CSV table of C-alpha atoms in Angstrom, one decimal:
chain,number,residue,atom,x,y,z
T,373,MET,CA,73.8,120.4,17.8
T,374,PRO,CA,71.7,118.7,19.1
T,375,LEU,CA,68.0,116.4,18.0
T,376,SER,CA,65.6,115.1,19.7
T,377,VAL,CA,65.9,111.2,19.9
T,378,GLY,CA,62.5,109.1,20.3
T,379,VAL,CA,63.0,105.7,20.7
T,380,LEU,CA,59.7,102.4,20.0
T,381,MET,CA,61.0,100.1,22.5
T,382,ASP,CA,59.5,97.6,24.8
T,383,PRO,CA,59.8,98.2,28.3
T,384,ILE,CA,62.6,99.9,29.7
T,385,GLY,CA,62.3,99.0,33.0
T,386,ALA,CA,62.2,95.1,32.3
T,387,ILE,CA,65.8,95.4,30.4
T,388,LYS,CA,69.4,93.9,31.3
T,389,ILE,CA,71.4,97.2,30.8
T,390,ALA,CA,74.7,95.0,30.9
T,391,LYS,CA,73.2,93.1,27.6
T,392,ASP,CA,70.6,95.4,26.1
T,393,THR,CA,71.6,96.9,22.4
T,394,THR,CA,69.2,99.7,22.9
T,395,PHE,CA,70.6,101.7,26.5
T,396,ALA,CA,73.6,101.3,24.9
T,397,MET,CA,72.7,103.6,22.1
T,398,LEU,CA,70.5,105.8,24.4
T,399,LEU,CA,73.5,106.4,26.4
T,400,GLU,CA,75.2,107.1,23.3
T,401,ALA,CA,72.8,109.7,22.3
T,402,GLN,CA,72.2,111.1,25.9
T,403,ARG,CA,76.3,111.3,25.8
T,404,ARG,CA,76.4,114.0,23.3
T,405,GLY,CA,73.6,116.5,24.1
T,406,HIS,CA,71.1,114.9,22.4
T,407,SER,CA,67.3,114.7,24.5
T,408,LEU,CA,65.4,111.0,24.2
T,409,HIS,CA,62.0,110.3,24.5
T,410,TYR,CA,60.6,107.1,25.2
T,411,PHE,CA,57.1,105.9,24.3
T,412,GLU,CA,55.5,101.9,24.2
T,413,GLN,CA,54.2,100.3,21.0
T,414,GLY,CA,50.9,101.1,23.0
T,415,ASP,CA,51.7,104.5,23.5
T,416,LEU,CA,51.2,105.2,19.4
T,417,ALA,CA,48.4,106.9,17.9
T,418,LEU,CA,47.2,108.9,14.6
T,419,ARG,CA,45.5,111.1,14.2
T,420,ASP,CA,43.8,112.7,10.3
T,421,SER,CA,46.6,111.8,8.6
T,422,ALA,CA,49.3,112.9,11.8
T,423,PRO,CA,51.7,110.5,13.6
T,424,TRP,CA,51.1,111.2,17.4
T,425,ALA,CA,52.6,109.3,20.6
T,426,ARG,CA,52.2,109.6,24.5
T,427,ILE,CA,56.1,110.3,24.6
T,428,ALA,CA,58.0,110.8,28.2
T,429,PRO,CA,61.1,112.6,28.2
T,430,LEU,CA,63.9,109.7,29.3
T,431,ALA,CA,67.3,110.2,31.1
T,432,VAL,CA,69.6,107.0,31.2
T,433,ARG,CA,72.6,106.2,33.4
T,434,GLU,CA,75.0,102.9,33.6
T,435,ASP,CA,72.9,101.9,36.8
T,436,PRO,CA,72.3,98.5,37.6
T,437,GLN,CA,69.9,99.3,40.2
T,438,GLN,CA,68.6,102.5,39.0
T,439,TRP,CA,69.3,102.8,34.9
T,440,PHE,CA,66.7,105.3,33.6
T,441,THR,CA,63.7,108.2,35.1
T,442,LEU,CA,61.1,108.9,32.9
T,443,GLY,CA,59.2,112.1,33.7
T,444,ALA,CA,55.7,113.0,32.5
T,445,ALA,CA,54.7,111.7,29.5
T,446,GLN,CA,52.3,113.7,27.3
T,447,TRP,CA,50.7,113.5,23.8
T,448,ARG,CA,52.9,115.2,21.0
T,449,ASP,CA,53.0,115.2,17.5
T,450,LEU,CA,55.9,112.6,16.3
T,451,ARG,CA,57.1,114.9,13.4
T,452,GLU,CA,58.2,117.4,16.7
T,453,LEU,CA,61.1,114.2,16.9
T,454,ASP,CA,64.2,114.4,14.1
T,455,VAL,CA,64.8,110.6,15.2
T,456,VAL,CA,63.3,107.7,16.2
T,457,LEU,CA,64.9,104.8,16.9
T,458,MET,CA,62.4,101.6,15.8
T,459,ARG,CA,63.3,98.9,18.5
T,460,LYS,CA,60.4,96.9,19.2
T,461,ASP,CA,61.5,93.2,19.3
T,462,PRO,CA,59.7,90.7,17.4
T,463,PRO,CA,57.3,88.9,16.6
T,464,VAL,CA,56.3,91.3,13.8
T,465,ASP,CA,52.6,90.1,14.0
T,466,ALA,CA,50.0,92.3,12.7
T,467,GLN,CA,50.3,95.8,15.6
T,468,PHE,CA,54.6,95.6,14.9
T,469,ILE,CA,53.5,95.7,11.3
T,470,TYR,CA,50.8,98.5,11.6
T,471,ASP,CA,52.9,100.6,14.1
T,472,THR,CA,55.8,101.1,11.5
T,473,MET,CA,53.0,102.4,9.4
T,474,VAL,CA,52.7,105.2,12.6
T,475,LEU,CA,56.5,105.3,11.8
T,476,GLU,CA,55.9,106.0,8.3
T,477,ALA,CA,54.2,109.0,8.1
T,478,ALA,CA,56.3,110.5,10.7
T,479,GLN,CA,58.8,109.2,8.4
T,480,ARG,CA,57.0,110.7,5.1
T,481,GLY,CA,57.1,114.3,7.9
T,482,GLY,CA,61.0,114.2,7.7
T,483,VAL,CA,62.0,112.1,11.2
T,484,ALA,CA,64.1,110.0,10.0
T,485,VAL,CA,63.5,106.5,11.5
T,486,ILE,CA,65.9,103.9,12.3
T,487,ASN,CA,65.4,101.4,10.4
T,488,ASP,CA,63.1,102.4,8.0
T,489,PRO,CA,59.4,101.2,8.6
T,490,GLN,CA,59.0,99.8,4.8
T,491,SER,CA,61.6,97.3,5.4
T,492,LEU,CA,61.0,97.1,8.2
T,493,ARG,CA,57.1,95.6,7.2
T,494,ASP,CA,59.0,94.4,3.9
T,495,CYS,CA,62.3,92.9,4.6
T,496,ASN,CA,61.5,88.6,6.9
T,497,GLU,CA,64.7,88.2,9.5
T,498,LYS,CA,64.2,84.1,8.0
T,499,LEU,CA,63.2,84.9,4.3
T,500,PHE,CA,64.8,87.8,3.6
T,501,SER,CA,68.1,85.7,3.6
T,502,LEU,CA,67.1,84.2,1.0
T,503,ALA,CA,67.7,86.9,-1.7
T,504,PHE,CA,71.4,86.1,-1.3
T,505,PRO,CA,71.4,83.0,-3.0
T,506,GLN,CA,75.3,82.9,-3.5
T,507,CYS,CA,75.8,83.3,0.5
T,508,ILE,CA,72.8,80.7,1.5
T,509,ALA,CA,73.0,77.2,2.5
T,510,PRO,CA,70.1,75.0,0.8
T,511,ALA,CA,66.8,75.8,2.5
T,512,LEU,CA,63.2,75.6,1.6
T,513,VAL,CA,60.1,77.5,2.6
T,514,ALA,CA,56.8,75.9,2.7
T,515,ARG,CA,53.7,74.3,4.1
T,516,ASP,CA,53.9,71.2,2.4
T,517,VAL,CA,54.5,68.3,4.5
T,518,GLY,CA,55.5,66.1,2.3
T,519,GLU,CA,58.0,68.6,0.4
T,520,LEU,CA,59.6,69.5,3.9
T,521,ARG,CA,59.5,65.7,4.8
T,522,ARG,CA,61.7,65.6,1.1
T,523,PHE,CA,63.6,68.2,1.7
T,524,THR,CA,64.9,67.0,5.0
T,525,ALA,CA,65.2,63.3,3.2
T,526,GLU,CA,67.1,65.2,1.0
T,527,HIS,CA,69.7,66.7,3.5
T,528,GLY,CA,70.3,64.2,6.2
T,529,GLU,CA,70.2,66.5,8.7
T,530,VAL,CA,68.0,70.3,8.7
T,531,VAL,CA,67.2,73.3,10.6
T,532,LEU,CA,63.0,73.7,11.1
T,533,LYS,CA,62.1,77.1,12.5
T,534,PRO,CA,59.5,79.1,12.5
T,535,LEU,CA,58.7,82.7,10.3
T,536,ASP,CA,58.2,84.5,13.4
T,537,GLY,CA,60.1,83.9,16.4
T,538,MET,CA,63.6,85.5,17.9
T,539,GLY,CA,66.2,83.9,20.2
T,540,GLY,CA,66.1,80.5,19.7
T,541,ARG,CA,62.7,79.8,20.0
T,542,GLY,CA,60.4,76.8,18.3
T,543,ILE,CA,64.0,76.0,16.3
T,544,PHE,CA,64.0,72.8,16.3
T,545,ARG,CA,67.3,70.0,14.5
T,546,VAL,CA,66.0,67.0,12.9
T,547,LYS,CA,68.0,63.9,10.9
T,548,ALA,CA,65.7,62.3,8.4
T,549,GLY,CA,63.9,59.0,9.4
T,550,ASP,CA,63.2,61.1,12.8
T,551,SER,CA,60.1,59.5,14.5
T,552,ASN,CA,59.8,62.8,15.9
T,553,LEU,CA,59.5,65.0,12.4
T,554,ASN,CA,56.1,64.5,11.8
T,555,SER,CA,55.3,66.1,15.6
T,556,MET,CA,58.0,69.0,15.1
T,557,LEU,CA,56.3,69.9,11.2
T,558,GLU,CA,52.4,70.1,13.8
T,559,THR,CA,53.6,71.5,16.1
T,560,LEU,CA,55.2,74.7,13.5
T,561,LEU,CA,52.3,74.7,10.3
T,562,GLY,CA,50.1,74.6,13.3
T,563,GLY,CA,47.8,72.2,10.7
T,564,ASN,CA,46.0,69.0,11.0
T,565,GLY,CA,49.7,66.8,10.6
T,566,HIS,CA,48.1,66.7,7.6
T,567,ARG,CA,49.1,67.6,3.8
T,568,GLU,CA,49.2,71.2,4.3
T,569,GLY,CA,49.5,73.5,7.5
T,570,ARG,CA,48.4,77.2,8.5
T,571,GLN,CA,52.4,78.8,8.8
T,572,LEU,CA,55.0,78.7,6.0
T,573,VAL,CA,57.8,76.7,8.3
T,574,VAL,CA,61.6,77.3,7.8
T,575,ALA,CA,63.7,74.6,7.0
T,576,GLN,CA,67.9,74.6,6.2
T,577,LYS,CA,69.8,72.3,5.5
T,578,TYR,CA,72.4,72.2,9.2
T,579,ILE,CA,75.4,73.2,9.0
T,580,PRO,CA,77.8,71.7,11.5
T,581,GLU,CA,80.0,74.5,12.2
T,582,ILE,CA,77.1,76.2,14.8
T,583,SER,CA,79.7,73.8,16.9
T,584,ALA,CA,82.5,77.3,16.7
T,585,GLY,CA,79.4,79.6,17.1
T,586,ASP,CA,76.8,81.6,15.2
T,587,LYS,CA,77.9,84.4,14.6
T,588,ARG,CA,76.5,87.5,14.9
T,589,ILE,CA,78.2,90.5,12.6
T,590,LEU,CA,76.7,94.1,13.4
T,591,VAL,CA,76.5,96.3,9.9
T,592,ILE,CA,76.2,99.3,10.0
T,593,ASP,CA,75.7,101.8,7.2
T,594,GLY,CA,76.4,99.0,5.0
T,595,GLU,CA,80.3,98.9,6.6
T,596,PRO,CA,80.8,95.9,9.1
T,597,VAL,CA,81.5,96.1,13.1
T,598,PRO,CA,85.8,94.8,12.4
T,599,TYR,CA,84.1,91.8,15.6
T,600,ALA,CA,81.9,89.8,15.8
T,601,LEU,CA,80.2,87.7,18.0
T,602,ALA,CA,80.3,84.1,17.9
T,603,ARG,CA,77.7,82.8,20.0
T,604,ILE,CA,78.4,79.4,21.1
T,605,PRO,CA,76.4,76.8,22.2
T,606,GLN,CA,76.1,74.6,25.2
T,607,GLY,CA,76.1,71.9,26.7
T,608,ASP,CA,73.7,69.2,24.7
T,609,ASP,CA,71.6,72.2,23.0
T,610,PHE,CA,72.1,72.8,19.8
T,611,ARG,CA,71.2,76.9,20.0
T,612,GLY,CA,73.6,79.7,19.6
T,613,ASN,CA,71.3,82.1,20.8
T,614,LEU,CA,72.0,84.3,23.5
T,615,ALA,CA,69.1,83.7,24.7
T,616,ALA,CA,68.1,80.4,25.0
T,617,GLY,CA,72.0,79.7,26.5
T,618,GLY,CA,74.7,80.9,24.1
T,619,ARG,CA,78.2,81.6,25.6
T,620,GLY,CA,78.7,85.0,23.2
T,621,VAL,CA,82.8,84.9,22.5
T,622,GLY,CA,84.3,87.6,20.4
T,623,VAL,CA,86.0,87.0,16.9
T,624,PRO,CA,87.4,89.1,14.2
T,625,LEU,CA,85.8,88.7,10.9
T,626,SER,CA,87.2,86.4,8.4
T,627,ASP,CA,87.7,87.1,5.0
T,628,ARG,CA,84.3,85.1,4.2
T,629,ASP,CA,82.4,87.0,6.2
T,630,ARG,CA,84.2,90.6,5.2
T,631,TRP,CA,82.6,89.1,1.3
T,632,ILE,CA,79.3,87.8,2.9
T,633,VAL,CA,78.4,91.7,4.1
T,634,ALA,CA,79.9,93.1,0.3
T,635,GLN,CA,77.1,91.4,-1.2
T,636,VAL,CA,74.7,92.5,0.9
T,637,ALA,CA,75.6,96.0,2.0
T,638,PRO,CA,74.4,97.5,-1.2
T,639,GLU,CA,70.6,96.2,-0.9
T,640,LEU,CA,70.9,97.1,3.1
T,641,ARG,CA,71.6,101.2,1.8
T,642,ARG,CA,68.9,101.0,-0.6
T,643,ARG,CA,65.8,99.7,1.4
T,644,GLY,CA,67.6,102.3,4.7
T,645,LEU,CA,68.0,99.3,6.7
T,646,LEU,CA,71.1,101.5,8.9
T,647,PHE,CA,71.7,99.1,11.8
T,648,VAL,CA,71.5,95.2,10.9
T,649,GLY,CA,72.9,92.1,11.7
T,650,LEU,CA,74.4,89.6,10.0
T,651,ASP,CA,74.4,85.6,11.0
T,652,VAL,CA,77.0,83.5,9.8
T,653,ILE,CA,77.3,80.2,10.6
T,654,GLY,CA,80.2,78.6,9.0
T,655,ASP,CA,80.8,80.1,5.3
T,656,TYR,CA,76.8,80.5,5.1
T,657,LEU,CA,74.5,83.5,6.2
T,658,THR,CA,71.6,82.4,7.9
T,659,GLU,CA,69.2,85.1,8.8
T,660,ILE,CA,69.6,88.6,8.9
T,661,ASN,CA,68.3,90.8,11.8
T,662,VAL,CA,66.3,93.8,10.5
T,663,THR,CA,64.2,95.0,13.0
T,664,SER,CA,66.2,95.3,17.0
T,665,PRO,CA,69.8,93.0,16.3
T,666,THR,CA,71.7,92.7,19.5
T,667,CYS,CA,75.6,92.2,20.3
T,668,VAL,CA,76.7,95.9,20.9
T,669,ARG,CA,77.3,95.6,25.3
T,670,GLU,CA,79.3,92.7,24.1
T,671,LEU,CA,81.4,93.3,21.7
T,672,ASP,CA,82.0,96.6,23.1
T,673,ALA,CA,83.0,95.3,26.1
T,674,GLN,CA,85.8,92.7,24.9
T,675,PHE,CA,86.8,94.8,22.4
T,676,GLY,CA,86.8,98.5,23.9
T,677,LEU,CA,84.5,99.3,20.7
T,678,SER,CA,82.2,102.1,20.2
T,679,ILE,CA,79.2,100.6,18.6
T,680,ALA,CA,76.1,103.2,19.3
T,681,GLY,CA,78.7,105.8,18.0
T,682,GLN,CA,79.7,104.3,15.3
T,683,LEU,CA,75.7,104.5,14.4
T,684,PHE,CA,75.2,107.5,15.6
T,685,ASP,CA,78.1,108.7,13.8
T,686,VAL,CA,76.1,108.6,10.7
T,687,ILE,CA,72.9,109.8,12.1
T,688,GLU,CA,74.0,112.6,12.9
T,689,GLN,CA,75.9,113.4,9.4
T,690,SER,CA,72.6,111.9,8.1
T,691,VAL,CA,70.0,113.9,9.8
T,692,ILE,CA,72.0,117.1,10.2
T,693,GLY,CA,73.5,117.4,6.7
T,694,LYS,CA,70.0,117.9,5.8
T,695,ARG,CA,69.1,121.2,8.2
T,696,ILE,CA,71.9,123.0,7.4
T,697,ALA,CA,71.6,122.3,3.7
């Protein structure tokens, strides 16, 4: 039973198809006979209470030179679609939040929005992991310079990062007593370098096992893909993020990895978070990525998987099952 699948994403003409997870989803949806419908952030609107978008029919192909074709865009009611893949990259700023409100109106009209719009608003990717204290390393979220300094002194070495970053941007590793600590805090806090800043900052105890990789574990409807992508830092950089130059190596999930997934999975299901990426360093959960998790293409290539196929099995079961019911 063919579905109409919409995708809200960053400009498709700028993606790198060899590494783009959204592109893998689109290829799989098209392979299954579903029609594809493309729109970007600027294409969303509300007319009275109705969610609308300027939507273009889309075709995709595994061709590094010409990987997509767009038809003529037209304004349409989003409730004409069966599924919307919300794949806009962070930052989760005010405009992103407003987008989820438009998509929530579509959801109320019967559209399956992946991931759930309210949960995209509620589950900050740096903070959501703190809901599972049994899984995380010591962490502090604060604006107070003194508290952040004390936390650094207590643990000896920490990682500092902003709440709204992605791809390893704006992340610092610092030891207690480092003369650069104040400058790092001023940069992240956005304040005047005195007692308090304007922005909340996350401080996490440094986990030395980052040298073996920051593992991305993909979870589909609460079930883990059996392999993770360990993103291994290169050279003198401590960040494993692929966008920061890390090297991706596929590894089987450990018993600890599976335990972490089991701790988190019920809450993911409850919140309608169908496709999620957990970041794990050593024994610790560090982030829960809900906006536009990646690494599908790399894991598919290394292990002969079809992760997007697993995702669409779940989507079809849900959407088509509701139709039949």
